[in-house]
Amino acid sequence: MSSRDAILQAVRQNRPDPVPRPPTPLFASPDEGLTTAFVEAQKRAGGTVVSTTADAIATLLDARFPDARVIASTAGDIVAGSMDLHAVADPHELADLDLLVCRGVVGVAENGAIWIPKAHLGHRAALFIAQHLAIVLDANALVWNLHDAYARIDVAEDSFGVFVAGPSKTADIEQSLVIGAHGPRSLTVFLLTE
Amino acid sequence: MSTPLPEIPLPVIDHAAAAARFVADEARTNWHDASLWQVRQKRDRAAQAVPEWEALRDLASKIKAHTLSRLDEYLAQFEEQATANGIQVHWAKDAAEHNQIVHAILARHGVQRLVKSKSMLTEECGLNPYLEAQGIEVVDTDLGERIVQLAGEGPSHIVMPAIHVKKEEIGALFHEKIGTPAGEADPGRLTEAARQHLRAHFLSADAALTGVNFAIAETGGFVVCTNEGNADLGVHLTPVHIASMGIEKIIPAAEHLGVFLRLLARSATGQDLTVYTSHFHRPRQGQELHVVLVDNGRSAHLGRADFRDALKCIRCGACINTCPIYRRSGGHSYGSTVPGPIGSILTPGIDLKKYQHLPFASTLCGSCGDVCPVKIDIPGQLYRWRQLVTEEGHAGRSKRRVMAVAGQIFRNPRLFRWAGKLGRRLLRWLPQRAVYHQRNVWGRARDLPEPPRQSFLEWYAAHRSDNANKKGHDQ
Ligand code: SF4
């Protein structure tokens, strides 16, 4: 018998009596205060939220990252970027990426997470290999909790998708929080409020 | 029929002896204890900030119970969907088969350098030494895991692998292994050095291996959670991604992710969510994506009605952080891949004799069960394992004798009263040296309470309502 069949057979033999599948509620969401909660959650996670308009972002980025040379953007209508992600064949070429600018789909107020599917990344690696990350998010795209968020997205629609909640970090040395583990050293969220 | 091979006795893990070595350094024990308690407090604050916390725990527990009751169907569904997504699904009945499968994939691609993110399953399977013996370089990329790997140790905690190591020791290790300046012990600068060192490994790796936090039957995809971004950095650069998972990691549908993810990071470290919650559904263009489904004793555990709930575990580590024994004995004292309360109820199922002491490494205070996000009755299972260990005759000789004598005394009320009286007298009269003599193991680190003058029975006789009426109520 194949290992597959042996495992499935053993599981079938040993599984307990049927237990019904419980319904998953969305849980109550407050009607207002989404933006405040989101900003607070991002702050807890080490991110920075800037409420702004689309045409102000390029200038804000210049001021925040004056030394960034290699900039990739998948939000071309907002920030031009210095390179074309689509021209990159091998993600290793992104090793010197200073900044990635991309759009988020849904933002979660209770934990600051932002959903980004592969389609918004060009290369999956770009989100993790960039030294800094900036995400543009529509304030209308905020929901209260993860249940709301999963109700709005289709996790299987794209080959890959990720909730990002803050810059990369670690506390593996004596529980001291250090921002900038392997991924981006900072996360700036531009929340479009108009 | 061939003659059975003689049994090779495995060393029995002696938790108490290992713990005694750990607590011999009192300052270090207190430091370890305080580090973990701090994490426990963060967990409390995060949990209290979610009004529906208890409802979520309840729901998570029920979803897992449902899933386990139809696990074979969900596994088959996952396989079908994942295959349709272009993921190659493998089945491993034990650790050896898992390691062979992984090695075969790597060999086919001529892989020499593998980067690996945190996976307790591969620790359980002993994957690193297996691959290294075949000439493949394995680099653990989670900072804590890299620290213990460079130190030649195993992780002492499932979420914080290097929680037992001090920053000065990490500084000395990094100085020796990756060339940081001598005496450097600043966590920020050490982390930066590790970032540079590991980036080089990410860029030169030929394959990446990750664990799996949740696999979704309905969509045939899986989710990996990290804070550092190390899992993603590995898999998005390499042409081969292997994800190893225990068969209990399946959940029915994506809607359940909301429930488990709201609980996981808050229970683990007190964060609202891990920084990266990555959902994999199809391989990258030009990449191979493999999932290895591993049994290794899990299907057998599912058949143990008293213990199967342990398979609900989402490996948050909350029970470990809160455990007064773990905090004061360290993860390595358990001698098992998963330490702490959850390890003590999982590991005896693998080898009752070898791990017979682990169910006793507990005060049964119940804190682990109180914090568990999927509501596993850990203390109840610890108690049940103790009964089994004793029934199987593994309890030590002195413990057996004491229990036999105690059994006699408790069975005979007159004997019980007499023994109580004798005990109360002796404890008052005997010199300290006689009470805390060498063979009083219990008294080695504990003080006996002041013996009361009366037994409850004597007190009751003196205060019976007819007596009390005469004297008037004296409350
Ligand atoms: S048993 Fe519960 S508390 Fe312990 S690691 Fe598993 S899920 Fe977390």
XYZ file of C-alpha atoms and ligand atoms in Angstrom:
677
model
C 0.000 0.000 0.000
C 1.286 3.489 -0.775
C 2.109 5.766 2.131
C -0.731 7.983 1.039
C -3.292 5.205 1.295
C -1.804 3.873 4.519
C -2.016 7.298 6.155
C -5.538 7.965 4.934
C -6.654 4.534 6.065
C -5.138 4.962 9.527
C -6.751 8.384 9.864
C -10.123 7.021 8.797
C -9.867 4.200 11.306
C -8.840 6.426 14.176
C -10.851 9.556 13.625
C -13.466 10.424 16.249
C -17.215 10.459 15.694
C -18.384 13.278 13.423
C -18.370 16.742 14.949
C -20.420 19.362 13.080
C -18.692 22.292 11.392
C -19.496 25.477 13.318
C -20.513 28.605 11.392
C -17.924 31.417 11.351
C -19.504 34.726 12.321
C -17.999 38.086 11.315
C -18.245 39.369 14.910
C -19.466 42.865 15.631
C -17.555 45.718 14.036
C -17.728 49.289 15.250
C -19.223 51.618 12.644
C -16.619 54.322 13.011
C -13.088 54.807 14.207
C -11.667 52.469 11.574
C -8.939 54.884 10.517
C -7.887 55.664 14.079
C -7.739 51.988 14.977
C -5.734 51.201 11.841
C -3.231 53.983 12.529
C -2.826 52.778 16.117
C -2.338 49.167 15.038
C 0.289 50.149 12.468
C 2.074 52.148 15.147
C 2.103 49.109 17.454
C 3.552 47.075 14.596
C 6.259 49.642 13.880
C 4.722 51.124 10.720
C 3.874 54.742 9.888
C 0.589 55.875 8.378
C 0.349 59.137 6.461
C -3.102 60.367 5.479
C -2.697 62.176 2.193
C -3.802 62.576 -1.404
C -2.409 60.679 -4.366
C -0.639 63.645 -5.946
C 1.311 64.431 -2.754
C 2.894 60.993 -2.395
C 5.852 61.386 -4.754
C 7.054 64.494 -2.893
C 6.516 62.845 0.486
C 8.583 59.850 -0.614
C 11.418 62.053 -1.888
C 11.572 63.712 1.499
C 11.419 60.443 3.423
C 13.932 58.522 1.308
C 16.331 61.122 -0.112
C 19.033 58.475 -0.638
C 16.905 55.861 -2.380
C 18.370 55.205 -5.831
C 16.713 52.001 -6.991
C 12.953 52.418 -6.688
C 10.367 50.005 -8.067
C 6.734 50.961 -8.285
C 3.670 48.983 -9.233
C 1.558 52.076 -8.635
C 2.911 53.813 -11.719
C 0.151 56.407 -11.784
C 1.330 57.689 -8.390
C 5.091 57.092 -8.287
C 7.171 56.500 -11.394
C 10.024 54.445 -9.947
C 13.542 54.230 -11.336
C 13.280 50.746 -12.806
C 10.805 48.533 -14.608
C 9.906 45.430 -12.588
C 8.533 43.745 -15.707
C 11.933 43.933 -17.347
C 13.456 41.902 -14.506
C 13.715 38.233 -15.420
C 15.458 36.895 -12.326
C 14.404 38.172 -8.869
C 18.048 38.067 -7.764
C 18.456 41.223 -9.821
C 16.382 42.972 -7.163
C 19.118 42.569 -4.553
C 19.882 46.283 -4.513
C 16.272 47.477 -4.455
C 16.011 50.417 -2.057
C 12.275 51.004 -2.135
C 9.144 49.283 -3.381
C 5.909 51.210 -3.792
C 2.755 49.165 -4.311
C -0.984 49.262 -3.704
C -2.828 47.421 -0.980
C -6.265 45.899 -1.521
C -7.760 45.719 1.973
C -6.538 47.172 5.277
C -7.493 45.639 8.621
C -8.102 48.123 11.429
C -7.685 45.781 14.400
C -4.177 44.667 13.446
C -2.888 47.035 10.757
C -2.532 44.261 8.174
C -2.763 45.059 4.460
C -3.582 42.460 1.800
C -1.301 42.477 -1.221
C -1.728 39.885 -3.977
C 1.025 38.910 -6.389
C -0.558 40.998 -9.155
C 0.415 44.132 -7.189
C 4.009 43.049 -6.737
C 5.504 42.375 -10.135
C 7.866 39.963 -8.429
C 6.929 38.252 -5.173
C 10.466 38.778 -3.906
C 10.239 42.554 -4.352
C 8.134 42.962 -1.214
C 10.702 41.188 0.940
C 14.029 42.100 -0.610
C 13.441 45.878 -0.750
C 15.166 47.869 1.993
C 12.003 49.931 2.473
C 8.357 49.461 1.626
C 5.612 51.975 0.908
C 1.995 50.901 0.427
C -0.763 53.044 -1.011
C -4.162 52.208 0.439
C -7.575 53.692 -0.084
C -9.184 54.691 3.211
C -12.399 53.140 1.872
C -10.609 49.817 1.771
C -10.407 49.594 5.559
C -12.360 46.870 7.335
C -12.525 46.135 11.028
C -11.162 42.623 11.475
C -9.706 39.662 9.636
C -13.098 37.997 9.187
C -14.243 41.038 7.202
C -11.023 40.980 5.242
C -11.286 37.317 4.262
C -14.899 37.873 3.238
C -13.692 40.500 0.749
C -10.718 38.768 -0.798
C -10.289 35.494 -2.632
C -7.078 33.993 -1.281
C -6.808 31.587 -4.190
C -7.423 34.129 -6.935
C -3.751 34.927 -7.279
C -0.840 32.482 -7.027
C 0.440 34.290 -3.958
C -0.878 36.883 -1.544
C 0.264 38.282 1.764
C -0.996 40.262 4.722
C 1.718 42.729 5.666
C 1.566 44.231 9.149
C 4.559 46.469 9.704
C 8.244 46.404 8.803
C 10.119 43.137 9.251
C 11.266 42.587 12.813
C 12.696 40.177 15.322
C 13.001 39.837 19.065
C 15.159 36.742 19.016
C 18.009 38.328 20.965
C 16.872 38.578 24.590
C 13.407 39.657 23.548
C 14.706 43.072 22.424
C 12.613 44.318 19.533
C 14.723 45.108 16.473
C 13.096 46.556 13.341
C 14.595 45.395 10.058
C 15.229 41.663 10.335
C 15.448 40.190 6.827
C 12.795 42.173 5.013
C 12.119 45.930 4.746
C 13.468 48.171 7.486
C 10.459 50.459 7.360
C 6.851 50.489 6.249
C 5.083 53.680 5.225
C 1.375 53.493 4.475
C -0.146 56.292 2.430
C -3.817 56.354 3.264
C -5.769 58.084 0.527
C -8.502 60.045 2.212
C -10.226 61.971 -0.550
C 10.098 -16.139 10.818
C 13.266 -14.305 11.690
C 14.290 -13.921 15.288
C 13.344 -10.575 16.737
C 16.249 -8.240 17.287
C 17.167 -7.615 20.903
C 15.654 -4.442 22.314
C 18.075 -1.545 22.575
C 17.017 0.481 25.594
C 16.779 4.190 24.906
C 17.968 6.536 27.587
C 15.010 7.695 29.653
C 14.739 11.482 29.671
C 15.295 12.587 33.253
C 13.629 15.985 33.337
C 14.135 16.494 37.062
C 17.887 15.955 36.829
C 18.219 18.277 33.828
C 16.090 20.884 35.572
C 18.276 20.628 38.679
C 21.297 21.508 36.546
C 19.391 24.464 35.078
C 18.279 25.948 38.406
C 21.758 25.581 39.896
C 22.449 28.980 38.302
C 19.910 30.996 40.209
C 20.487 34.344 38.511
C 20.126 32.772 35.100
C 16.995 30.912 36.124
C 15.420 34.152 37.323
C 16.381 35.890 34.086
C 14.851 33.068 32.002
C 11.738 33.055 34.136
C 11.303 36.826 33.809
C 11.830 36.844 30.009
C 9.035 34.347 29.526
C 6.720 35.926 32.032
C 7.053 39.177 30.130
C 5.837 37.417 26.979
C 2.965 35.904 28.925
C 1.949 39.384 30.112
C 2.035 40.711 26.554
C -0.223 37.840 25.564
C -2.662 38.799 28.318
C -2.852 42.412 27.192
C -3.401 41.389 23.561
C -6.082 38.859 24.489
C -7.909 41.300 26.739
C -8.065 43.846 23.911
C -10.256 41.505 21.855
C -13.806 41.480 23.260
C -14.721 38.185 21.567
C -11.541 36.413 22.691
C -13.314 33.606 24.523
C -15.770 33.114 21.670
C -12.826 32.869 19.270
C -11.103 30.225 21.417
C -14.284 28.250 21.566
C -14.785 28.508 17.832
C -11.178 27.582 17.076
C -11.465 24.510 19.263
C -14.697 23.449 17.537
C -13.302 23.989 14.040
C -10.327 21.796 14.933
C -12.587 19.140 16.474
C -14.659 19.099 13.314
C -11.586 18.924 11.094
C -10.069 16.045 13.057
C -13.345 14.150 12.793
C -13.082 14.274 9.004
C -9.354 14.604 8.620
C -8.994 11.954 5.905
C -11.588 13.691 3.741
C -9.980 17.099 4.185
C -6.537 15.693 3.419
C -7.805 14.133 0.213
C -9.561 17.356 -0.724
C -6.409 19.344 -0.055
C -4.383 17.001 -2.212
C -6.836 17.265 -5.071
C -7.049 21.064 -4.968
C -3.324 21.580 -4.457
C -2.524 19.266 -7.349
C -4.955 21.176 -9.540
C -3.065 24.322 -8.486
C 0.185 22.867 -9.771
C 1.573 21.946 -6.347
C 3.266 18.540 -6.050
C 1.898 16.716 -3.015
C 3.874 13.986 -1.215
C 2.930 11.710 1.673
C 5.365 10.563 4.345
C 4.338 8.010 6.934
C 7.294 8.741 9.171
C 10.335 10.947 9.669
C 12.592 8.760 7.542
C 10.263 8.893 4.561
C 9.907 12.661 4.932
C 13.669 13.097 4.850
C 14.003 10.814 1.843
C 11.328 12.704 -0.075
C 12.985 16.049 0.637
C 16.377 14.711 -0.298
C 15.106 13.188 -3.537
C 13.647 16.526 -4.621
C 16.864 18.340 -3.769
C 19.007 15.695 -5.472
C 16.942 15.901 -8.643
C 17.693 19.612 -8.834
C 21.331 19.199 -7.843
C 20.739 21.428 -4.826
C 23.775 22.155 -2.689
C 22.526 25.003 -0.549
C 19.159 24.936 1.186
C 17.733 27.830 3.192
C 15.153 26.828 5.733
C 12.659 28.836 7.765
C 11.261 27.683 11.071
C 9.705 24.252 11.009
C 9.363 22.233 14.195
C 8.403 19.292 12.004
C 11.819 19.159 10.379
C 13.346 19.275 13.880
C 11.107 16.356 14.777
C 12.300 14.499 11.682
C 15.974 15.321 12.178
C 16.146 16.703 8.646
C 19.220 18.910 9.046
C 21.674 16.188 10.076
C 20.203 13.874 7.429
C 20.775 16.351 4.612
C 24.148 17.442 5.928
C 25.291 13.827 5.916
C 24.511 13.825 2.189
C 26.619 16.901 1.592
C 23.858 19.507 1.425
C 24.432 22.751 3.293
C 21.384 23.685 5.390
C 21.089 27.217 6.710
C 18.354 28.046 9.212
C 17.300 31.602 8.463
C 15.105 32.543 11.404
C 17.462 34.567 13.605
C 16.788 32.505 16.722
C 17.196 29.261 14.802
C 20.415 30.506 13.211
C 21.767 31.305 16.665
C 21.131 27.800 17.982
C 22.350 26.263 14.730
C 25.654 28.145 14.973
C 25.888 27.107 18.625
C 25.353 23.463 17.657
C 22.193 23.201 19.753
C 18.520 22.587 19.133
C 15.819 25.194 19.769
C 14.678 25.458 23.394
C 11.283 26.931 22.511
C 8.948 26.485 19.539
C 8.438 30.214 18.914
C 11.590 31.726 20.455
C 14.282 29.152 19.706
C 17.114 31.043 21.436
C 15.210 32.281 24.484
C 17.777 30.535 26.704
C 20.804 32.371 25.275
C 22.110 35.699 26.603
C 23.076 38.519 24.292
C 26.706 38.413 25.438
C 26.834 34.748 24.480
C 25.286 35.514 21.091
C 27.889 38.264 20.679
C 30.715 35.826 21.389
C 29.190 33.251 19.037
C 28.771 35.783 16.219
C 32.293 37.045 16.793
C 33.611 33.537 16.292
C 31.303 32.466 13.436
C 30.391 35.551 11.434
C 33.086 38.010 12.430
C 31.307 40.644 14.507
C 33.638 42.757 16.690
C 34.713 41.118 19.948
C 32.526 42.143 22.878
C 29.621 43.321 20.702
C 26.403 42.489 22.544
C 23.952 45.091 21.286
C 20.840 43.312 19.918
C 20.400 45.894 17.163
C 23.940 45.581 15.857
C 23.988 41.799 16.195
C 20.714 41.560 14.271
C 22.125 43.802 11.539
C 25.178 41.562 11.266
C 22.936 38.509 10.971
C 20.883 40.285 8.303
C 23.954 40.855 6.156
C 25.288 37.354 6.781
C 21.989 35.671 5.932
C 21.265 37.866 2.940
C 24.289 36.341 1.261
C 22.828 32.895 1.954
C 19.398 33.881 0.604
C 20.969 35.111 -2.608
C 23.088 32.005 -3.150
C 20.593 29.276 -2.114
C 19.325 26.740 -4.683
C 16.202 25.718 -2.780
C 14.100 26.806 0.179
C 12.130 24.842 2.738
C 9.402 26.238 4.970
C 6.976 24.936 7.537
C 3.222 25.405 7.230
C 0.952 27.090 9.766
C -2.345 26.293 8.041
C -3.250 24.356 4.905
C -6.657 25.066 3.380
C -8.519 22.010 2.077
C -11.038 23.954 0.018
C -8.501 26.012 -1.936
C -5.458 23.727 -1.924
C -3.131 26.418 -0.603
C -1.215 27.037 2.598
C -0.216 29.848 4.925
C 3.171 30.593 6.480
C 3.570 33.190 9.246
C 6.821 34.988 10.085
C 7.906 38.319 11.522
C 11.325 38.456 9.957
C 10.320 37.785 6.341
C 12.854 34.980 6.169
C 10.491 32.314 4.820
C 9.444 34.558 1.944
C 12.896 35.832 1.145
C 14.027 32.226 0.775
C 11.217 30.846 -1.356
C 10.724 33.794 -3.703
C 14.330 33.675 -4.864
C 14.886 29.945 -5.318
C 13.618 27.645 -8.092
C 12.389 25.029 -5.593
C 10.085 25.533 -2.607
C 9.373 22.598 -0.307
C 6.788 23.020 2.448
C 6.700 20.328 5.144
C 3.594 19.929 7.272
C 2.074 17.590 9.810
C -1.272 16.224 8.656
C -3.039 18.031 11.516
C -2.352 21.459 10.001
C -5.359 21.216 7.685
C -8.298 23.580 8.075
C -11.444 23.271 5.975
C -11.759 26.726 4.401
C -10.187 30.188 4.073
C -12.859 31.710 6.324
C -11.279 29.783 9.212
C -7.994 31.608 8.760
C -9.572 34.697 10.314
C -10.320 32.755 13.490
C -6.915 31.135 13.895
C -4.849 34.125 12.846
C -6.615 36.395 15.309
C -5.583 33.974 18.043
C -2.135 32.823 16.946
C 0.175 35.851 17.199
C -1.648 37.310 20.180
C -1.217 34.038 22.048
C 2.372 33.619 20.898
C 4.012 37.006 21.457
C 1.202 39.451 22.174
C 1.364 40.944 18.659
C -1.925 41.538 16.838
C -0.647 39.551 13.851
C 2.702 38.374 12.542
C 4.294 40.849 10.145
C 3.962 38.491 7.165
C 1.068 36.096 6.701
C 1.856 34.583 3.315
C -0.672 32.596 1.294
C 0.736 30.191 -1.296
C -1.600 28.748 -3.897
C 0.430 28.183 -7.039
C 4.130 27.977 -7.831
C 5.922 31.007 -9.175
C 6.599 30.905 -12.897
C 9.527 28.575 -13.454
C 9.398 27.316 -9.862
C 8.516 23.925 -8.410
C 6.311 23.906 -5.333
C 6.157 20.779 -3.179
C 4.107 19.998 -0.085
C 5.095 17.032 2.080
C 2.275 15.740 4.295
C 3.779 13.947 7.284
C 2.075 11.478 9.620
C 4.906 10.334 11.926
C 2.642 9.098 14.712
C -0.177 11.593 14.250
C -2.755 9.154 12.889
C -2.029 6.845 15.835
C -2.435 9.754 18.232
C -5.800 10.510 16.629
C -6.946 7.099 17.815
C -6.239 7.868 21.498
C -9.556 9.281 22.626
C -8.113 10.810 25.796
C -5.275 12.533 23.998
C -6.349 13.285 20.433
C -7.236 16.886 21.300
C -3.509 17.639 21.447
C -3.634 17.517 17.620
C -5.604 20.779 17.734
C -2.411 22.581 18.719
C -1.478 25.567 16.533
C 2.024 25.821 18.085
C 1.647 29.271 19.576
C 3.790 28.497 22.606
C 1.481 30.236 25.101
C 1.293 27.164 27.329
C 5.083 27.074 27.392
C 5.489 30.744 28.319
C 3.065 30.496 31.195
C 4.344 27.202 32.613
C 6.123 27.683 35.969
C 8.104 24.494 35.390
C 9.251 25.408 31.888
C 10.193 28.905 32.951
C 12.438 27.496 35.663
C 13.845 24.469 33.893
C 14.459 25.608 30.318
C 13.383 23.969 27.084
C 16.327 21.619 26.761
C 15.495 19.856 30.023
C 12.520 18.171 28.323
C 14.701 16.291 25.867
C 11.952 16.447 23.236
C 11.521 18.605 20.112
C 8.474 20.307 21.558
C 9.094 21.243 25.199
C 6.750 22.499 27.893
C 3.178 21.424 28.600
C 2.241 20.669 24.986
C 5.418 18.645 24.536
C 4.646 16.730 27.709
C 1.290 15.560 26.348
C 2.464 14.903 22.774
C 5.771 13.158 23.328
C 4.634 10.314 25.627
C 2.475 9.191 22.684
C 5.661 8.633 20.683
C 7.521 6.684 23.378
C 5.921 6.325 26.783
C 8.950 4.753 28.390
C 11.492 7.252 27.180
C 9.331 10.261 28.038
C 7.689 8.822 31.163
C 8.880 11.708 33.346
C 7.478 14.519 31.204
C 3.838 14.299 32.396
C 5.233 14.798 35.907
C 7.089 17.977 34.913
C 4.083 20.010 35.941
C 2.416 21.373 39.047
C -0.998 20.807 37.417
C -1.680 24.468 38.157
C -3.818 24.600 35.025
C -2.383 27.806 33.588
C -1.520 26.118 30.274
C -5.119 25.099 29.707
C -6.315 28.600 30.580
C -4.204 30.302 27.926
C -4.447 27.711 25.140
C -6.165 29.372 22.160
C -7.697 26.097 20.995
C -8.721 25.071 24.512
C -6.809 21.826 24.809
C -7.283 20.415 28.310
C -3.536 20.139 28.837
C -3.633 19.626 32.627
C -6.281 16.919 32.230
C -4.112 15.101 29.710
C -1.006 15.435 31.876
C -2.946 13.821 34.710
C -4.197 11.033 32.453
C -0.672 10.346 31.141
C 0.548 10.071 34.743
C -2.034 7.381 35.363
C -0.903 5.518 32.264
C 2.766 5.810 33.187
C 1.970 4.339 36.597
C -0.271 1.604 35.185
C 2.527 0.611 32.829
C 4.773 0.239 35.865
C 7.153 3.052 34.937
C 6.791 4.976 38.198
C 9.972 4.903 40.283
C 10.339 2.464 43.169
C 10.212 5.030 45.952
C 7.173 6.714 44.403
C 5.434 3.352 44.137
C 6.187 2.488 47.753
C 5.024 5.856 49.060
C 1.831 5.588 47.024
C 1.169 2.065 48.323
C 1.585 3.161 51.947
C -0.525 6.282 51.380
C -3.191 4.101 49.772
C -3.350 1.909 52.879
C -3.605 4.879 55.204
C -6.301 6.653 53.187
C -8.358 3.476 53.050
C -8.474 3.058 56.837
C -10.078 5.956 58.781
C -8.629 4.956 62.156
C -5.179 4.513 60.750
C -5.575 7.847 58.974
C -6.479 9.648 62.228
C -3.627 8.024 64.087
C -1.125 8.821 61.352
C -2.304 12.419 61.258
C -1.876 12.833 64.981
C 1.547 11.236 64.894
C 2.615 13.394 61.971
C 1.508 16.626 63.612
C 3.405 15.733 66.806
C 6.533 14.576 65.054
C 6.742 17.648 62.878
C 6.652 19.850 65.962
C 9.126 17.836 67.993
C 11.607 16.522 65.537
C 14.664 18.636 64.826
C 14.885 20.225 61.314
C 17.636 17.830 60.389
C 15.435 14.816 60.888
C 12.530 16.236 58.878
C 14.591 17.466 55.957
C 16.829 14.433 55.790
C 18.366 13.227 52.581
C 15.547 10.955 51.580
C 12.866 13.585 51.856
C 13.127 14.498 48.175
C 10.041 16.661 48.407
C 11.558 18.786 51.158
C 14.719 19.594 49.255
C 13.409 22.809 47.822
C 10.238 23.217 49.828
C 9.283 24.063 53.386
C 6.597 22.049 55.107
C 3.701 24.090 56.409
C 3.395 24.718 60.134
C 1.527 21.666 61.461
C -1.910 22.575 62.854
C -2.606 21.632 66.495
C -5.885 19.920 65.626
C -7.131 17.839 62.781
C -10.293 19.008 61.072
C -12.171 16.169 62.730
C -11.030 17.279 66.184
C -11.911 20.869 65.390
C -15.331 19.806 64.170
C -16.015 17.746 67.284
C -15.183 20.760 69.428
C -17.337 23.124 67.372
C -20.344 20.930 66.619
C -23.578 22.900 66.578
C -24.723 21.555 69.992
C -21.421 22.650 71.540
C -21.458 25.889 69.611
C -24.962 26.697 70.872
C -23.778 26.381 74.419
C -20.820 28.661 73.863
C -22.647 31.043 71.570
C -21.504 31.665 68.026
C -17.960 32.717 67.900
C -17.598 33.622 64.231
S -1.152 23.522 23.276
Fe -2.363 25.379 23.008
S -1.161 26.962 24.103
Fe 0.224 25.206 23.792
S 1.314 25.653 21.879
Fe -0.485 24.399 21.348
S -2.079 25.897 20.838
Fe -0.501 27.020 21.938
